JSON list of C-alpha atoms in Angstrom, two decimals:
[
{"chain": "T", "resi": 1106, "resn": "MET", "atom": "CA", "xyz": [9.12, -0.35, 8.39]},
{"chain": "T", "resi": 1107, "resn": "ILE", "atom": "CA", "xyz": [8.84, -3.48, 6.22]},
{"chain": "T", "resi": 1108, "resn": "ILE", "atom": "CA", "xyz": [5.67, -3.19, 4.15]},
{"chain": "T", "resi": 1109, "resn": "GLY", "atom": "CA", "xyz": [4.13, -6.05, 2.19]},
{"chain": "T", "resi": 1110, "resn": "ILE", "atom": "CA", "xyz": [2.06, -4.94, -0.78]},
{"chain": "T", "resi": 1111, "resn": "ASP", "atom": "CA", "xyz": [-0.39, -6.82, -2.95]},
{"chain": "T", "resi": 1112, "resn": "LEU", "atom": "CA", "xyz": [-0.60, -5.77, -6.61]},
{"chain": "T", "resi": 1113, "resn": "ASP", "atom": "CA", "xyz": [-4.09, -6.48, -7.93]},
{"chain": "T", "resi": 1114, "resn": "GLY", "atom": "CA", "xyz": [-6.70, -4.18, -6.46]},
{"chain": "T", "resi": 1115, "resn": "VAL", "atom": "CA", "xyz": [-3.99, -2.31, -4.54]},
{"chain": "T", "resi": 1116, "resn": "VAL", "atom": "CA", "xyz": [-1.30, -1.06, -6.93]},
{"chain": "T", "resi": 1117, "resn": "PHE", "atom": "CA", "xyz": [-3.13, -1.88, -10.17]},
{"chain": "T", "resi": 1118, "resn": "ASN", "atom": "CA", "xyz": [-6.84, -1.21, -10.66]},
{"chain": "T", "resi": 1119, "resn": "THR", "atom": "CA", "xyz": [-7.43, -4.73, -11.92]},
{"chain": "T", "resi": 1120, "resn": "GLU", "atom": "CA", "xyz": [-10.43, -5.53, -9.74]},
{"chain": "T", "resi": 1121, "resn": "THR", "atom": "CA", "xyz": [-12.62, -2.93, -11.45]},
{"chain": "T", "resi": 1122, "resn": "TYR", "atom": "CA", "xyz": [-11.74, -4.53, -14.77]},
{"chain": "T", "resi": 1123, "resn": "PHE", "atom": "CA", "xyz": [-12.31, -8.08, -13.49]},
{"chain": "T", "resi": 1124, "resn": "ARG", "atom": "CA", "xyz": [-15.73, -7.10, -12.13]},
{"chain": "T", "resi": 1125, "resn": "THR", "atom": "CA", "xyz": [-16.72, -5.47, -15.41]},
{"chain": "T", "resi": 1126, "resn": "TYR", "atom": "CA", "xyz": [-15.42, -8.33, -17.56]},
{"chain": "T", "resi": 1127, "resn": "GLY", "atom": "CA", "xyz": [-17.12, -10.77, -15.19]},
{"chain": "T", "resi": 1128, "resn": "GLU", "atom": "CA", "xyz": [-20.50, -9.16, -15.82]},
{"chain": "T", "resi": 1129, "resn": "LEU", "atom": "CA", "xyz": [-19.90, -9.02, -19.58]},
{"chain": "T", "resi": 1130, "resn": "PHE", "atom": "CA", "xyz": [-18.82, -12.66, -19.62]},
{"chain": "T", "resi": 1131, "resn": "ASP", "atom": "CA", "xyz": [-21.85, -13.69, -17.56]},
{"chain": "T", "resi": 1132, "resn": "ILE", "atom": "CA", "xyz": [-24.14, -11.94, -20.04]},
{"chain": "T", "resi": 1133, "resn": "LYS", "atom": "CA", "xyz": [-22.30, -13.58, -22.95]},
{"chain": "T", "resi": 1134, "resn": "ILE", "atom": "CA", "xyz": [-22.79, -17.08, -21.57]},
{"chain": "T", "resi": 1135, "resn": "GLY", "atom": "CA", "xyz": [-26.41, -16.44, -20.58]},
{"chain": "T", "resi": 1136, "resn": "GLY", "atom": "CA", "xyz": [-25.70, -16.40, -16.85]},
{"chain": "T", "resi": 1137, "resn": "LYS", "atom": "CA", "xyz": [-28.12, -15.15, -14.24]},
{"chain": "T", "resi": 1138, "resn": "GLY", "atom": "CA", "xyz": [-25.91, -12.47, -12.68]},
{"chain": "T", "resi": 1139, "resn": "MET", "atom": "CA", "xyz": [-23.89, -12.34, -9.49]},
{"chain": "T", "resi": 1140, "resn": "ILE", "atom": "CA", "xyz": [-24.81, -14.67, -6.67]},
{"chain": "T", "resi": 1141, "resn": "ASN", "atom": "CA", "xyz": [-22.30, -13.18, -4.19]},
{"chain": "T", "resi": 1142, "resn": "PRO", "atom": "CA", "xyz": [-21.39, -9.54, -4.92]},
{"chain": "T", "resi": 1143, "resn": "THR", "atom": "CA", "xyz": [-19.24, -9.13, -1.81]},
{"chain": "T", "resi": 1144, "resn": "GLU", "atom": "CA", "xyz": [-16.78, -11.80, -2.99]},
{"chain": "T", "resi": 1145, "resn": "LEU", "atom": "CA", "xyz": [-13.50, -10.60, -4.45]},
{"chain": "T", "resi": 1146, "resn": "LYS", "atom": "CA", "xyz": [-12.78, -13.78, -6.39]},
{"chain": "T", "resi": 1147, "resn": "VAL", "atom": "CA", "xyz": [-14.81, -14.02, -9.60]},
{"chain": "T", "resi": 1148, "resn": "ARG", "atom": "CA", "xyz": [-15.08, -17.80, -9.27]},
{"chain": "T", "resi": 1149, "resn": "LYS", "atom": "CA", "xyz": [-17.13, -17.31, -6.10]},
{"chain": "T", "resi": 1150, "resn": "ARG", "atom": "CA", "xyz": [-19.11, -14.35, -7.42]},
{"chain": "T", "resi": 1151, "resn": "TYR", "atom": "CA", "xyz": [-21.00, -16.25, -10.14]},
{"chain": "T", "resi": 1152, "resn": "ASP", "atom": "CA", "xyz": [-22.63, -19.64, -10.49]},
{"chain": "T", "resi": 1153, "resn": "TRP", "atom": "CA", "xyz": [-20.39, -20.72, -13.37]},
{"chain": "T", "resi": 1154, "resn": "SER", "atom": "CA", "xyz": [-19.38, -24.24, -14.25]},
{"chain": "T", "resi": 1155, "resn": "LYS", "atom": "CA", "xyz": [-15.73, -25.24, -13.94]},
{"chain": "T", "resi": 1156, "resn": "GLN", "atom": "CA", "xyz": [-15.42, -24.98, -17.73]},
{"chain": "T", "resi": 1157, "resn": "GLU", "atom": "CA", "xyz": [-16.96, -21.48, -17.78]},
{"chain": "T", "resi": 1158, "resn": "ARG", "atom": "CA", "xyz": [-14.63, -20.30, -14.99]},
{"chain": "T", "resi": 1159, "resn": "GLN", "atom": "CA", "xyz": [-11.63, -21.60, -16.90]},
{"chain": "T", "resi": 1160, "resn": "GLN", "atom": "CA", "xyz": [-12.84, -19.96, -20.11]},
{"chain": "T", "resi": 1161, "resn": "PHE", "atom": "CA", "xyz": [-13.20, -16.64, -18.28]},
{"chain": "T", "resi": 1162, "resn": "LEU", "atom": "CA", "xyz": [-9.71, -16.93, -16.80]},
{"chain": "T", "resi": 1163, "resn": "ASP", "atom": "CA", "xyz": [-8.17, -17.87, -20.16]},
{"chain": "T", "resi": 1164, "resn": "GLU", "atom": "CA", "xyz": [-9.87, -14.94, -21.92]},
{"chain": "T", "resi": 1165, "resn": "VAL", "atom": "CA", "xyz": [-9.39, -12.24, -19.31]},
{"chain": "T", "resi": 1166, "resn": "VAL", "atom": "CA", "xyz": [-6.64, -12.60, -16.70]},
{"chain": "T", "resi": 1167, "resn": "THR", "atom": "CA", "xyz": [-3.49, -11.79, -18.64]},
{"chain": "T", "resi": 1168, "resn": "GLU", "atom": "CA", "xyz": [-5.24, -9.14, -20.74]},
{"chain": "T", "resi": 1169, "resn": "VAL", "atom": "CA", "xyz": [-6.37, -7.29, -17.61]},
{"chain": "T", "resi": 1170, "resn": "GLU", "atom": "CA", "xyz": [-2.92, -7.60, -16.03]},
{"chain": "T", "resi": 1171, "resn": "LYS", "atom": "CA", "xyz": [-1.38, -6.06, -19.15]},
{"chain": "T", "resi": 1172, "resn": "THR", "atom": "CA", "xyz": [-3.79, -3.14, -19.41]},
{"chain": "T", "resi": 1173, "resn": "ALA", "atom": "CA", "xyz": [-5.30, -2.18, -16.05]},
{"chain": "T", "resi": 1174, "resn": "PRO", "atom": "CA", "xyz": [-4.02, 1.24, -14.95]},
{"chain": "T", "resi": 1175, "resn": "LEU", "atom": "CA", "xyz": [-2.25, 2.06, -11.73]},
{"chain": "T", "resi": 1176, "resn": "MET", "atom": "CA", "xyz": [-4.42, 3.08, -8.82]},
{"chain": "T", "resi": 1177, "resn": "PRO", "atom": "CA", "xyz": [-4.44, 6.88, -8.50]},
{"chain": "T", "resi": 1178, "resn": "TYR", "atom": "CA", "xyz": [-1.24, 8.15, -6.85]},
{"chain": "T", "resi": 1179, "resn": "ALA", "atom": "CA", "xyz": [0.06, 4.65, -6.10]},
{"chain": "T", "resi": 1180, "resn": "LYS", "atom": "CA", "xyz": [3.33, 5.38, -7.89]},
{"chain": "T", "resi": 1181, "resn": "GLU", "atom": "CA", "xyz": [3.88, 8.67, -6.07]},
{"chain": "T", "resi": 1182, "resn": "VAL", "atom": "CA", "xyz": [3.10, 7.30, -2.61]},
{"chain": "T", "resi": 1183, "resn": "LEU", "atom": "CA", "xyz": [5.24, 4.20, -3.17]},
{"chain": "T", "resi": 1184, "resn": "ALA", "atom": "CA", "xyz": [8.15, 6.44, -4.23]},
{"chain": "T", "resi": 1185, "resn": "THR", "atom": "CA", "xyz": [7.65, 8.58, -1.11]},
{"chain": "T", "resi": 1186, "resn": "LEU", "atom": "CA", "xyz": [7.66, 5.51, 1.12]},
{"chain": "T", "resi": 1187, "resn": "LYS", "atom": "CA", "xyz": [10.78, 4.17, -0.60]},
{"chain": "T", "resi": 1188, "resn": "GLN", "atom": "CA", "xyz": [12.58, 7.52, -0.22]},
{"chain": "T", "resi": 1189, "resn": "ALA", "atom": "CA", "xyz": [11.67, 7.56, 3.47]},
{"chain": "T", "resi": 1190, "resn": "GLY", "atom": "CA", "xyz": [13.58, 4.28, 3.88]},
{"chain": "T", "resi": 1191, "resn": "HIS", "atom": "CA", "xyz": [10.75, 1.79, 4.10]},
{"chain": "T", "resi": 1192, "resn": "LYS", "atom": "CA", "xyz": [11.37, -1.67, 2.64]},
{"chain": "T", "resi": 1193, "resn": "LEU", "atom": "CA", "xyz": [8.67, -2.48, 0.07]},
{"chain": "T", "resi": 1194, "resn": "VAL", "atom": "CA", "xyz": [7.95, -6.16, -0.60]},
{"chain": "T", "resi": 1195, "resn": "VAL", "atom": "CA", "xyz": [5.41, -7.18, -3.23]},
{"chain": "T", "resi": 1196, "resn": "ILE", "atom": "CA", "xyz": [3.51, -10.33, -2.30]},
{"chain": "T", "resi": 1197, "resn": "THR", "atom": "CA", "xyz": [1.33, -11.31, -5.24]},
{"chain": "T", "resi": 1198, "resn": "SER", "atom": "CA", "xyz": [-0.51, -14.39, -6.43]},
{"chain": "T", "resi": 1199, "resn": "ARG", "atom": "CA", "xyz": [0.45, -13.50, -10.00]},
{"chain": "T", "resi": 1200, "resn": "GLY", "atom": "CA", "xyz": [2.04, -16.51, -11.65]},
{"chain": "T", "resi": 1201, "resn": "TYR", "atom": "CA", "xyz": [-0.20, -18.88, -9.70]},
{"chain": "T", "resi": 1202, "resn": "LEU", "atom": "CA", "xyz": [-2.61, -19.30, -12.63]},
{"chain": "T", "resi": 1203, "resn": "TYR", "atom": "CA", "xyz": [-0.27, -18.76, -15.59]},
{"chain": "T", "resi": 1204, "resn": "ASP", "atom": "CA", "xyz": [3.52, -18.54, -15.77]},
{"chain": "T", "resi": 1205, "resn": "GLU", "atom": "CA", "xyz": [3.09, -15.71, -18.31]},
{"chain": "T", "resi": 1206, "resn": "GLU", "atom": "CA", "xyz": [1.79, -13.48, -15.48]},
{"chain": "T", "resi": 1207, "resn": "ILE", "atom": "CA", "xyz": [5.28, -13.18, -14.03]},
{"chain": "T", "resi": 1208, "resn": "GLU", "atom": "CA", "xyz": [6.80, -11.75, -17.21]},
{"chain": "T", "resi": 1209, "resn": "ILE", "atom": "CA", "xyz": [3.79, -9.45, -17.69]},
{"chain": "T", "resi": 1210, "resn": "THR", "atom": "CA", "xyz": [4.28, -8.15, -14.16]},
{"chain": "T", "resi": 1211, "resn": "LYS", "atom": "CA", "xyz": [8.02, -7.60, -14.55]},
{"chain": "T", "resi": 1212, "resn": "GLN", "atom": "CA", "xyz": [7.36, -5.59, -17.72]},
{"chain": "T", "resi": 1213, "resn": "ARG", "atom": "CA", "xyz": [4.57, -3.57, -16.10]},
{"chain": "T", "resi": 1214, "resn": "LEU", "atom": "CA", "xyz": [6.69, -2.70, -13.07]},
{"chain": "T", "resi": 1215, "resn": "GLN", "atom": "CA", "xyz": [9.50, -1.54, -15.34]},
{"chain": "T", "resi": 1216, "resn": "VAL", "atom": "CA", "xyz": [7.28, 0.41, -17.75]},
{"chain": "T", "resi": 1217, "resn": "ASP", "atom": "CA", "xyz": [5.35, 2.05, -14.91]},
{"chain": "T", "resi": 1218, "resn": "GLY", "atom": "CA", "xyz": [8.58, 2.90, -13.07]},
{"chain": "T", "resi": 1219, "resn": "LEU", "atom": "CA", "xyz": [7.70, 1.07, -9.85]},
{"chain": "T", "resi": 1220, "resn": "GLU", "atom": "CA", "xyz": [10.59, 0.06, -7.61]},
{"chain": "T", "resi": 1221, "resn": "PHE", "atom": "CA", "xyz": [10.31, -2.57, -4.91]},
{"chain": "T", "resi": 1222, "resn": "ASP", "atom": "CA", "xyz": [12.95, -4.19, -2.74]},
{"chain": "T", "resi": 1223, "resn": "LYS", "atom": "CA", "xyz": [11.56, -7.63, -3.47]},
{"chain": "T", "resi": 1224, "resn": "VAL", "atom": "CA", "xyz": [8.78, -9.21, -5.55]},
{"chain": "T", "resi": 1225, "resn": "ILE", "atom": "CA", "xyz": [7.38, -12.56, -4.48]},
{"chain": "T", "resi": 1226, "resn": "TYR", "atom": "CA", "xyz": [5.19, -14.34, -7.05]},
{"chain": "T", "resi": 1227, "resn": "LYS", "atom": "CA", "xyz": [2.74, -17.26, -6.80]},
{"chain": "T", "resi": 1228, "resn": "ALA", "atom": "CA", "xyz": [1.85, -16.23, -3.24]},
{"chain": "T", "resi": 1229, "resn": "TYR", "atom": "CA", "xyz": [-1.68, -17.48, -2.86]},
{"chain": "T", "resi": 1230, "resn": "ASP", "atom": "CA", "xyz": [-1.40, -18.15, 0.88]},
{"chain": "T", "resi": 1231, "resn": "LYS", "atom": "CA", "xyz": [0.49, -15.12, 2.12]},
{"chain": "T", "resi": 1232, "resn": "LEU", "atom": "CA", "xyz": [0.81, -15.65, 5.88]},
{"chain": "T", "resi": 1233, "resn": "ASP", "atom": "CA", "xyz": [4.04, -17.67, 5.82]},
{"chain": "T", "resi": 1234, "resn": "ILE", "atom": "CA", "xyz": [5.63, -15.10, 3.52]},
{"chain": "T", "resi": 1235, "resn": "CYS", "atom": "CA", "xyz": [4.50, -12.26, 5.79]},
{"chain": "T", "resi": 1236, "resn": "LYS", "atom": "CA", "xyz": [6.20, -13.99, 8.71]},
{"chain": "T", "resi": 1237, "resn": "GLU", "atom": "CA", "xyz": [9.37, -14.84, 6.76]},
{"chain": "T", "resi": 1238, "resn": "GLU", "atom": "CA", "xyz": [9.71, -11.25, 5.56]},
{"chain": "T", "resi": 1239, "resn": "LYS", "atom": "CA", "xyz": [9.02, -9.97, 9.10]},
{"chain": "T", "resi": 1240, "resn": "LEU", "atom": "CA", "xyz": [6.39, -7.55, 7.86]},
{"chain": "T", "resi": 1241, "resn": "ASP", "atom": "CA", "xyz": [5.36, -4.61, 9.99]},
{"chain": "T", "resi": 1242, "resn": "LEU", "atom": "CA", "xyz": [2.43, -3.90, 7.69]},
{"chain": "T", "resi": 1243, "resn": "LEU", "atom": "CA", "xyz": [0.49, -5.68, 4.93]},
{"chain": "T", "resi": 1244, "resn": "ILE", "atom": "CA", "xyz": [-1.49, -3.74, 2.32]},
{"chain": "T", "resi": 1245, "resn": "GLU", "atom": "CA", "xyz": [-4.03, -6.14, 0.82]},
{"chain": "T", "resi": 1246, "resn": "ASP", "atom": "CA", "xyz": [-7.50, -6.18, -0.76]},
{"chain": "T", "resi": 1247, "resn": "PHE", "atom": "CA", "xyz": [-8.45, -9.85, -0.28]},
{"chain": "T", "resi": 1248, "resn": "SER", "atom": "CA", "xyz": [-10.36, -10.06, 3.00]},
{"chain": "T", "resi": 1249, "resn": "ASP", "atom": "CA", "xyz": [-9.30, -13.68, 3.65]},
{"chain": "T", "resi": 1250, "resn": "ASN", "atom": "CA", "xyz": [-5.61, -12.69, 3.55]},
{"chain": "T", "resi": 1251, "resn": "VAL", "atom": "CA", "xyz": [-6.29, -9.64, 5.72]},
{"chain": "T", "resi": 1252, "resn": "GLU", "atom": "CA", "xyz": [-8.11, -11.70, 8.35]},
{"chain": "T", "resi": 1253, "resn": "VAL", "atom": "CA", "xyz": [-5.43, -14.41, 8.50]},
{"chain": "T", "resi": 1254, "resn": "ALA", "atom": "CA", "xyz": [-2.59, -11.88, 8.76]},
{"chain": "T", "resi": 1255, "resn": "ALA", "atom": "CA", "xyz": [-4.43, -9.78, 11.35]},
{"chain": "T", "resi": 1256, "resn": "ASN", "atom": "CA", "xyz": [-5.15, -12.86, 13.46]},
{"chain": "T", "resi": 1257, "resn": "ALA", "atom": "CA", "xyz": [-1.42, -13.64, 13.35]},
{"chain": "T", "resi": 1258, "resn": "GLY", "atom": "CA", "xyz": [-0.66, -10.20, 14.81]},
{"chain": "T", "resi": 1259, "resn": "ILE", "atom": "CA", "xyz": [0.31, -8.41, 11.59]},
{"chain": "T", "resi": 1260, "resn": "LYS", "atom": "CA", "xyz": [-0.99, -4.87, 11.11]},
{"chain": "T", "resi": 1261, "resn": "CYS", "atom": "CA", "xyz": [-3.00, -4.65, 7.89]},
{"chain": "T", "resi": 1262, "resn": "LEU", "atom": "CA", "xyz": [-4.31, -1.93, 5.65]},
{"chain": "T", "resi": 1263, "resn": "TYR", "atom": "CA", "xyz": [-7.39, -3.41, 4.03]},
{"chain": "T", "resi": 1264, "resn": "PHE", "atom": "CA", "xyz": [-7.63, -1.73, 0.62]},
{"chain": "T", "resi": 1265, "resn": "ARG", "atom": "CA", "xyz": [-11.36, -2.26, 0.55]},
{"chain": "T", "resi": 1266, "resn": "ASP", "atom": "CA", "xyz": [-13.57, -1.67, -2.43]},
{"chain": "T", "resi": 1267, "resn": "ALA", "atom": "CA", "xyz": [-17.07, -0.59, -1.39]},
{"chain": "T", "resi": 1268, "resn": "SER", "atom": "CA", "xyz": [-18.62, -3.85, -2.60]},
{"chain": "T", "resi": 1269, "resn": "LEU", "atom": "CA", "xyz": [-16.35, -6.11, -0.51]},
{"chain": "T", "resi": 1270, "resn": "LYS", "atom": "CA", "xyz": [-17.16, -7.41, 2.93]},
{"chain": "T", "resi": 1271, "resn": "GLU", "atom": "CA", "xyz": [-15.99, -5.55, 6.00]},
{"chain": "T", "resi": 1272, "resn": "VAL", "atom": "CA", "xyz": [-13.24, -6.87, 8.24]},
{"chain": "T", "resi": 1273, "resn": "LYS", "atom": "CA", "xyz": [-13.43, -5.78, 11.87]},
{"chain": "T", "resi": 1274, "resn": "HIS", "atom": "CA", "xyz": [-10.23, -6.48, 13.77]},
{"chain": "T", "resi": 1275, "resn": "GLU", "atom": "CA", "xyz": [-7.90, -4.46, 16.00]},
{"chain": "T", "resi": 1276, "resn": "ASN", "atom": "CA", "xyz": [-5.03, -5.05, 13.56]},
{"chain": "T", "resi": 1277, "resn": "VAL", "atom": "CA", "xyz": [-6.99, -3.92, 10.50]},
{"chain": "T", "resi": 1278, "resn": "THR", "atom": "CA", "xyz": [-7.41, -0.38, 9.22]},
{"chain": "T", "resi": 1279, "resn": "GLU", "atom": "CA", "xyz": [-9.59, 0.09, 6.18]},
{"chain": "T", "resi": 1280, "resn": "VAL", "atom": "CA", "xyz": [-8.24, 2.35, 3.43]},
{"chain": "T", "resi": 1281, "resn": "HIS", "atom": "CA", "xyz": [-9.70, 3.31, 0.06]},
{"chain": "T", "resi": 1282, "resn": "ASN", "atom": "CA", "xyz": [-6.85, 5.14, -1.66]},
{"chain": "T", "resi": 1283, "resn": "TRP", "atom": "CA", "xyz": [-3.11, 5.70, -1.55]},
{"chain": "T", "resi": 1284, "resn": "ALA", "atom": "CA", "xyz": [-3.34, 9.04, 0.28]},
{"chain": "T", "resi": 1285, "resn": "GLU", "atom": "CA", "xyz": [-4.90, 7.15, 3.21]},
{"chain": "T", "resi": 1286, "resn": "VAL", "atom": "CA", "xyz": [-2.03, 4.66, 3.04]},
{"chain": "T", "resi": 1287, "resn": "LEU", "atom": "CA", "xyz": [0.51, 7.46, 3.23]},
{"chain": "T", "resi": 1288, "resn": "ARG", "atom": "CA", "xyz": [-1.28, 9.14, 6.14]},
{"chain": "T", "resi": 1289, "resn": "TYR", "atom": "CA", "xyz": [-1.36, 5.85, 8.06]},
{"chain": "T", "resi": 1290, "resn": "VAL", "atom": "CA", "xyz": [2.37, 5.25, 7.62]},
{"chain": "T", "resi": 1291, "resn": "LEU", "atom": "CA", "xyz": [3.24, 8.84, 8.49]},
{"chain": "T", "resi": 1292, "resn": "ASN", "atom": "CA", "xyz": [1.11, 8.60, 11.64]},
{"chain": "T", "resi": 1293, "resn": "CYS", "atom": "CA", "xyz": [2.94, 5.36, 12.60]},
{"chain": "T", "resi": 1294, "resn": "GLN", "atom": "CA", "xyz": [6.26, 7.16, 12.26]},
{"chain": "T", "resi": 1295, "resn": "GLU", "atom": "CA", "xyz": [5.15, 9.91, 14.61]},
{"chain": "T", "resi": 1296, "resn": "LYS", "atom": "CA", "xyz": [4.35, 7.44, 17.40]}
]
């Protein structure tokens, strides 16, 4: 199986950090709190000016990417999938905002001992990449990417945080942790 895997909110627990820093930043600038709590993207979650959004990104993005821990058991499940012969392709938007994100990610993958067959950076719109890589499965936490891939016939594991909107589609299975990911893939192998 060829499995496409997002990093932030899937392999790394960055979204918890972004949400927390978002609230702290909003308090710091005298904001009025979240206007759309089911949005994954911070820029859509708050009523910030363009300048405030850029300030938040400049202050937070690379720091979070350097420090956010791995999701529980991500490393172990990824190693199990790799050993079972699955091709693991990272499809991440990292590098889209700042070139520095690519080097940070390379270092994190090495330090954390994560092995992938391929890492694709600056992938904001992921559908074309999913098709080019001939994915059998996409593991993603951004509902927009999940919906687009599912509508194109790609099976998706929606790594959904409780605060994010639901995605109902025959090609989408919601998961909340890496044990559920492993069970899904094992069940696919049995069929």
